[in-house]
Amino acid sequence: MEPIPVIALTGYLGAGKTSLLNHVLRTPGARIGVVINDFGDINVDASMVTGQIDEPASIAGGCICCLPDDGELDVALAKLADPRLRLDAIIIEASGVAEPASIARMIGFSGVDGIRDGGVVDVIDAANHFDTVDRGDQPPARYGAATLVVVNKLDQIPEQERPALLRRVEDRVRERNPRAHIVGTTGGRIDPALLYDVASAQDETGQLSFRDLFIEPSDHGAHGDHDHVHADSVTVTSTGTVDPVRLVELLEDPPARVYRLKGTVAVRQRSNPRHYLINAVGSAVHVTTRRSRVSENSLVAIGMGLDIDAVRTRLSTALQPFDGPTSAAALRRLQRYQAGVG
């Protein structure tokens, strides 16, 4: 089973974290575990979560990044990582005062099996951000931990002023974090494909999906599949084994606007191919070995506003057949990411 992405959802009070979370939970077929901080600005109805995963995992004691140790968080993550739940993702919604970097470290150093770093989504209030959060000469440190910055509540900004505001946010974020992605939205409605893969199989247990739980019968159709701007995706396949050096170069320096990379590749080790499962979000790269009889390599890039041809070229270069001997140094360069190094 693939490791489950654990996504930190951060943002100041009123920025729209819960709106984003509720939007993601409505995704048809989604199976999401939610870690709730009792002292945070949490408006997700616990009964909604209960219908899918038995009961929500709740973190008590205030700000999640201020717990005495990460043991309580690990207990929650271990519970949600149970393979029987078949979750697509785990989302930690933190309180408004939680520091993204602290939460990212807690996830990164978690000892729970079956999970991986899914990135830090920081939600900001487009109308008030520069009056409340980003007011100093230096950009806030929180930008440095974010993999995705969601500029929410754009509907509160005159349409002709929105491009300038997004550029201003991006310029400030780039001072701290050149690899962070910036997305503008209203009502937290981002494409869930930016965050995780929705399982294609329908729920076989007979339980209601999150979408059924959140939307009243009269509302069906009001929140259709097209209530957000869709992410772009590019898929490239090849056969044989690939060069781990080219692969790592792609993972460490992905094409412009690519937020996630995922796939399966084969690398020659001695005389036999070894198959690796690849997941990369921002600067966080996670590699695991997997047993596979499939000879086809496959990589998928996901992001917003992609140059499709340029992305396809980069992926194709990384997946070019490579029949030469694989050096020990090249293998070590790939395998260092088996620890989820970011």
GROMACS .gro file of N, CA, C and O in nm, residues 24-96:
model
  292
   24VAL      N    1  -1.251   2.038   0.019
   24VAL     CA    2  -1.178   1.916  -0.016
   24VAL      C    3  -1.254   1.793   0.028
   24VAL      O    4  -1.259   1.692  -0.043
   25LEU      N    5  -1.318   1.800   0.144
   25LEU     CA    6  -1.392   1.684   0.195
   25LEU      C    7  -1.513   1.651   0.108
   25LEU      O    8  -1.562   1.538   0.112
   26ARG      N    9  -1.561   1.748   0.033
   26ARG     CA   10  -1.676   1.722  -0.053
   26ARG      C   11  -1.638   1.652  -0.184
   26ARG      O   12  -1.725   1.618  -0.263
   27THR      N   13  -1.511   1.631  -0.207
   27THR     CA   14  -1.468   1.568  -0.331
   27THR      C   15  -1.532   1.430  -0.345
   27THR      O   16  -1.520   1.347  -0.256
   28PRO      N   17  -1.601   1.404  -0.456
   28PRO     CA   18  -1.663   1.271  -0.473
   28PRO      C   19  -1.559   1.160  -0.460
   28PRO      O   20  -1.454   1.164  -0.523
   29GLY      N   21  -1.588   1.062  -0.377
   29GLY     CA   22  -1.499   0.949  -0.361
   29GLY      C   23  -1.385   0.970  -0.265
   29GLY      O   24  -1.308   0.878  -0.240
   30ALA      N   25  -1.371   1.091  -0.211
   30ALA     CA   26  -1.257   1.119  -0.123
   30ALA      C   27  -1.270   1.045   0.009
   30ALA      O   28  -1.378   1.034   0.065
   31ARG      N   29  -1.158   0.997   0.058
   31ARG     CA   30  -1.150   0.935   0.191
   31ARG      C   31  -1.038   1.006   0.265
   31ARG      O   32  -0.921   0.977   0.245
   32ILE      N   33  -1.076   1.100   0.350
   32ILE     CA   34  -0.979   1.186   0.415
   32ILE      C   35  -0.986   1.167   0.566
   32ILE      O   36  -1.094   1.168   0.624
   33GLY      N   37  -0.871   1.152   0.629
   33GLY     CA   38  -0.862   1.155   0.773
   33GLY      C   39  -0.830   1.297   0.817
   33GLY      O   40  -0.753   1.366   0.751
   34VAL      N   41  -0.890   1.341   0.926
   34VAL     CA   42  -0.870   1.478   0.973
   34VAL      C   43  -0.820   1.475   1.117
   34VAL      O   44  -0.880   1.409   1.203
   35VAL      N   45  -0.711   1.544   1.142
   35VAL     CA   46  -0.662   1.563   1.278
   35VAL      C   47  -0.708   1.700   1.324
   35VAL      O   48  -0.677   1.802   1.261
   36ILE      N   49  -0.782   1.703   1.430
   36ILE     CA   50  -0.845   1.826   1.477
   36ILE      C   51  -0.774   1.876   1.602
   36ILE      O   52  -0.754   1.800   1.697
   37ASN      N   53  -0.738   2.002   1.602
   37ASN     CA   54  -0.683   2.067   1.720
   37ASN      C   55  -0.799   2.133   1.795
   37ASN      O   56  -0.859   2.227   1.745
   38ASP      N   57  -0.830   2.084   1.913
   38ASP     CA   58  -0.949   2.131   1.984
   38ASP      C   59  -0.949   2.281   2.011
   38ASP      O   60  -1.055   2.342   2.024
   39PHE      N   61  -0.830   2.341   2.024
   39PHE     CA   62  -0.825   2.482   2.058
   39PHE      C   63  -0.812   2.568   1.933
   39PHE      O   64  -0.796   2.688   1.943
   40GLY      N   65  -0.815   2.506   1.816
   40GLY     CA   66  -0.802   2.584   1.694
   40GLY      C   67  -0.936   2.636   1.648
   40GLY      O   68  -1.040   2.613   1.708
   41ASP      N   69  -0.933   2.705   1.537
   41ASP     CA   70  -1.056   2.758   1.477
   41ASP      C   71  -1.117   2.649   1.391
   41ASP      O   72  -1.114   2.654   1.269
   42ILE      N   73  -1.169   2.545   1.457
   42ILE     CA   74  -1.214   2.426   1.387
   42ILE      C   75  -1.365   2.426   1.378
   42ILE      O   76  -1.434   2.421   1.479
   43ASN      N   77  -1.417   2.430   1.258
   43ASN     CA   78  -1.561   2.431   1.238
   43ASN      C   79  -1.609   2.308   1.163
   43ASN      O   80  -1.722   2.303   1.119
   44VAL      N   81  -1.519   2.211   1.144
   44VAL     CA   82  -1.561   2.088   1.078
   44VAL      C   83  -1.647   2.009   1.175
   44VAL      O   84  -1.607   1.983   1.288
   45ASP      N   85  -1.765   1.972   1.132
   45ASP     CA   86  -1.857   1.897   1.217
   45ASP      C   87  -1.798   1.758   1.242
   45ASP      O   88  -1.777   1.681   1.150
   46ALA      N   89  -1.771   1.727   1.369
   46ALA     CA   90  -1.709   1.598   1.401
   46ALA      C   91  -1.793   1.481   1.352
   46ALA      O   92  -1.740   1.376   1.314
   47SER      N   93  -1.925   1.498   1.349
   47SER     CA   94  -2.009   1.387   1.304
   47SER      C   95  -1.988   1.358   1.156
   47SER      O   96  -2.007   1.245   1.111
   48MET      N   97  -1.949   1.459   1.081
   48MET     CA   98  -1.922   1.435   0.939
   48MET      C   99  -1.802   1.344   0.923
   48MET      O  100  -1.800   1.252   0.844
   49VAL      N  101  -1.698   1.373   1.003
   49VAL     CA  102  -1.578   1.290   0.997
   49VAL      C  103  -1.606   1.151   1.051
   49VAL      O  104  -1.559   1.051   0.998
   50THR      N  105  -1.689   1.144   1.155
   50THR     CA  106  -1.721   1.015   1.216
   50THR      C  107  -1.779   0.917   1.115
   50THR      O  108  -1.750   0.798   1.118
   51GLY      N  109  -1.859   0.967   1.022
   51GLY     CA  110  -1.923   0.878   0.927
   51GLY      C  111  -1.828   0.804   0.838
   51GLY      O  112  -1.865   0.706   0.776
   52GLN      N  113  -1.702   0.849   0.832
   52GLN     CA  114  -1.609   0.787   0.739
   52GLN      C  115  -1.498   0.709   0.807
   52GLN      O  116  -1.457   0.607   0.760
   53ILE      N  117  -1.448   0.758   0.921
   53ILE     CA  118  -1.329   0.695   0.979
   53ILE      C  119  -1.349   0.652   1.125
   53ILE      O  120  -1.254   0.646   1.201
   54ASP      N  121  -1.470   0.625   1.165
   54ASP     CA  122  -1.502   0.576   1.298
   54ASP      C  123  -1.511   0.690   1.399
   54ASP      O  124  -1.610   0.705   1.467
   55GLU      N  125  -1.408   0.771   1.410
   55GLU     CA  126  -1.413   0.890   1.493
   55GLU      C  127  -1.295   0.978   1.454
   55GLU      O  128  -1.192   0.929   1.410
   56PRO      N  129  -1.309   1.110   1.469
   56PRO     CA  130  -1.197   1.196   1.432
   56PRO      C  131  -1.084   1.184   1.533
   56PRO      O  132  -1.107   1.157   1.650
   57ALA      N  133  -0.963   1.201   1.486
   57ALA     CA  134  -0.850   1.205   1.577
   57ALA      C  135  -0.837   1.347   1.628
   57ALA      O  136  -0.823   1.441   1.551
   58SER      N  137  -0.846   1.365   1.761
   58SER     CA  138  -0.850   1.499   1.819
   58SER      C  139  -0.725   1.523   1.902
   58SER      O  140  -0.684   1.440   1.982
   59ILE      N  141  -0.664   1.640   1.879
   59ILE     CA  142  -0.546   1.678   1.955
   59ILE      C  143  -0.588   1.783   2.058
   59ILE      O  144  -0.636   1.890   2.022
   60ALA      N  145  -0.570   1.752   2.187
   60ALA     CA  146  -0.607   1.846   2.292
   60ALA      C  147  -0.483   1.919   2.342
   60ALA      O  148  -0.371   1.880   2.313
   61GLY      N  149  -0.504   2.024   2.418
   61GLY     CA  150  -0.392   2.091   2.483
   61GLY      C  151  -0.345   2.214   2.411
   61GLY      O  152  -0.232   2.258   2.430
   62GLY      N  153  -0.428   2.271   2.325
   62GLY     CA  154  -0.389   2.397   2.262
   62GLY      C  155  -0.324   2.378   2.128
   62GLY      O  156  -0.348   2.280   2.058
   63CYS      N  157  -0.240   2.473   2.092
   63CYS     CA  158  -0.176   2.475   1.960
   63CYS      C  159  -0.100   2.346   1.936
   63CYS      O  160  -0.022   2.300   2.020
   64ILE      N  161  -0.122   2.287   1.820
   64ILE     CA  162  -0.066   2.155   1.794
   64ILE      C  163   0.086   2.155   1.797
   64ILE      O  164   0.148   2.056   1.834
   65CYS      N  165   0.149   2.267   1.759
   65CYS     CA  166   0.295   2.269   1.758
   65CYS      C  167   0.353   2.299   1.895
   65CYS      O  168   0.473   2.307   1.912
   66CYS      N  169   0.266   2.319   1.997
   66CYS     CA  170   0.314   2.348   2.131
   66CYS      C  171   0.293   2.230   2.226
   66CYS      O  172   0.302   2.245   2.347
   67LEU      N  173   0.260   2.114   2.173
   67LEU     CA  174   0.247   1.996   2.257
   67LEU      C  175   0.382   1.963   2.321
   67LEU      O  176   0.487   1.991   2.263
   68PRO      N  177   0.385   1.902   2.440
   68PRO     CA  178   0.512   1.871   2.505
   68PRO      C  179   0.603   1.786   2.419
   68PRO      O  180   0.724   1.796   2.424
   69ASP      N  181   0.545   1.696   2.343
   69ASP     CA  182   0.621   1.616   2.247
   69ASP      C  183   0.524   1.577   2.137
   69ASP      O  184   0.407   1.613   2.139
   70ASP      N  185   0.575   1.503   2.039
   70ASP     CA  186   0.489   1.470   1.926
   70ASP      C  187   0.417   1.337   1.946
   70ASP      O  188   0.357   1.285   1.853
   71GLY      N  189   0.421   1.283   2.068
   71GLY     CA  190   0.361   1.152   2.089
   71GLY      C  191   0.213   1.151   2.063
   71GLY      O  192   0.159   1.058   2.005
   72GLU      N  193   0.143   1.256   2.106
   72GLU     CA  194  -0.001   1.260   2.088
   72GLU      C  195  -0.038   1.269   1.941
   72GLU      O  196  -0.134   1.207   1.894
   73LEU      N  197   0.038   1.347   1.866
   73LEU     CA  198   0.015   1.355   1.722
   73LEU      C  199   0.042   1.221   1.657
   73LEU      O  200  -0.034   1.176   1.570
   74ASP      N  201   0.147   1.153   1.699
   74ASP     CA  202   0.180   1.023   1.641
   74ASP      C  203   0.068   0.922   1.667
   74ASP      O  204   0.039   0.837   1.582
   75VAL      N  205   0.007   0.929   1.784
   75VAL     CA  206  -0.104   0.838   1.814
   75VAL      C  207  -0.218   0.861   1.715
   75VAL      O  208  -0.278   0.766   1.660
   76ALA      N  209  -0.249   0.989   1.689
   76ALA     CA  210  -0.356   1.020   1.595
   76ALA      C  211  -0.320   0.974   1.454
   76ALA      O  212  -0.403   0.915   1.384
   77LEU      N  213  -0.196   0.999   1.412
   77LEU     CA  214  -0.154   0.960   1.277
   77LEU      C  215  -0.152   0.809   1.262
   77LEU      O  216  -0.191   0.755   1.157
   78ALA      N  217  -0.108   0.737   1.366
   78ALA     CA  218  -0.106   0.592   1.359
   78ALA      C  219  -0.246   0.535   1.343
   78ALA      O  220  -0.269   0.439   1.270
   79LYS      N  221  -0.341   0.596   1.412
   79LYS     CA  222  -0.479   0.552   1.402
   79LYS      C  223  -0.532   0.570   1.260
   79LYS      O  224  -0.595   0.482   1.202
   80LEU      N  225  -0.503   0.685   1.202
   80LEU     CA  226  -0.555   0.714   1.068
   80LEU      C  227  -0.478   0.641   0.958
   80LEU      O  228  -0.529   0.624   0.848
   81ALA      N  229  -0.356   0.599   0.987
   81ALA     CA  230  -0.277   0.528   0.886
   81ALA      C  231  -0.315   0.380   0.876
   81ALA      O  232  -0.257   0.308   0.794
   82ASP      N  233  -0.409   0.336   0.955
   82ASP     CA  234  -0.455   0.197   0.949
   82ASP      C  235  -0.498   0.164   0.805
   82ASP      O  236  -0.587   0.229   0.750
   83PRO      N  237  -0.435   0.065   0.742
   83PRO     CA  238  -0.468   0.033   0.602
   83PRO      C  239  -0.615   0.001   0.579
   83PRO      O  240  -0.665   0.018   0.468
   84ARG      N  241  -0.685  -0.045   0.684
   84ARG     CA  242  -0.826  -0.081   0.666
   84ARG      C  243  -0.912   0.041   0.634
   84ARG      O  244  -1.021   0.028   0.577
   85LEU      N  245  -0.865   0.161   0.670
   85LEU     CA  246  -0.941   0.282   0.641
   85LEU      C  247  -0.927   0.326   0.495
   85LEU      O  248  -1.010   0.400   0.444
   86ARG      N  249  -0.821   0.280   0.428
   86ARG     CA  250  -0.798   0.310   0.286
   86ARG      C  251  -0.808   0.460   0.259
   86ARG      O  252  -0.872   0.504   0.163
   87LEU      N  253  -0.744   0.542   0.343
   87LEU     CA  254  -0.752   0.686   0.326
   87LEU      C  255  -0.665   0.733   0.210
   87LEU      O  256  -0.558   0.679   0.182
   88ASP      N  257  -0.713   0.837   0.143
   88ASP     CA  258  -0.635   0.901   0.036
   88ASP      C  259  -0.536   1.001   0.093
   88ASP      O  260  -0.431   1.026   0.035
   89ALA      N  261  -0.571   1.063   0.206
   89ALA     CA  262  -0.485   1.165   0.266
   89ALA      C  263  -0.527   1.187   0.410
   89ALA      O  264  -0.639   1.152   0.450
   90ILE      N  265  -0.436   1.245   0.487
   90ILE     CA  266  -0.463   1.290   0.623
   90ILE      C  267  -0.434   1.439   0.627
   90ILE      O  268  -0.327   1.483   0.583
   91ILE      N  269  -0.529   1.517   0.676
   91ILE     CA  270  -0.511   1.661   0.683
   91ILE      C  271  -0.512   1.704   0.829
   91ILE      O  272  -0.603   1.669   0.905
   92ILE      N  273  -0.409   1.777   0.868
   92ILE     CA  274  -0.401   1.834   1.003
   92ILE      C  275  -0.439   1.980   0.992
   92ILE      O  276  -0.366   2.060   0.932
   93GLU      N  277  -0.554   2.017   1.047
   93GLU     CA  278  -0.591   2.158   1.048
   93GLU      C  279  -0.544   2.219   1.179
   93GLU      O  280  -0.592   2.185   1.287
   94ALA      N  281  -0.448   2.310   1.168
   94ALA     CA  282  -0.385   2.368   1.287
   94ALA      C  283  -0.454   2.496   1.329
   94ALA      O  284  -0.526   2.558   1.251
   95SER      N  285  -0.430   2.536   1.451
   95SER     CA  286  -0.488   2.661   1.501
   95SER      C  287  -0.424   2.779   1.430
   95SER      O  288  -0.318   2.769   1.369
   96GLY      N  289  -0.488   2.894   1.441
   96GLY     CA  290  -0.439   3.013   1.373
   96GLY      C  291  -0.304   3.060   1.421
   96GLY      O  292  -0.234   3.130   1.348
   0.00000   0.00000   0.00000
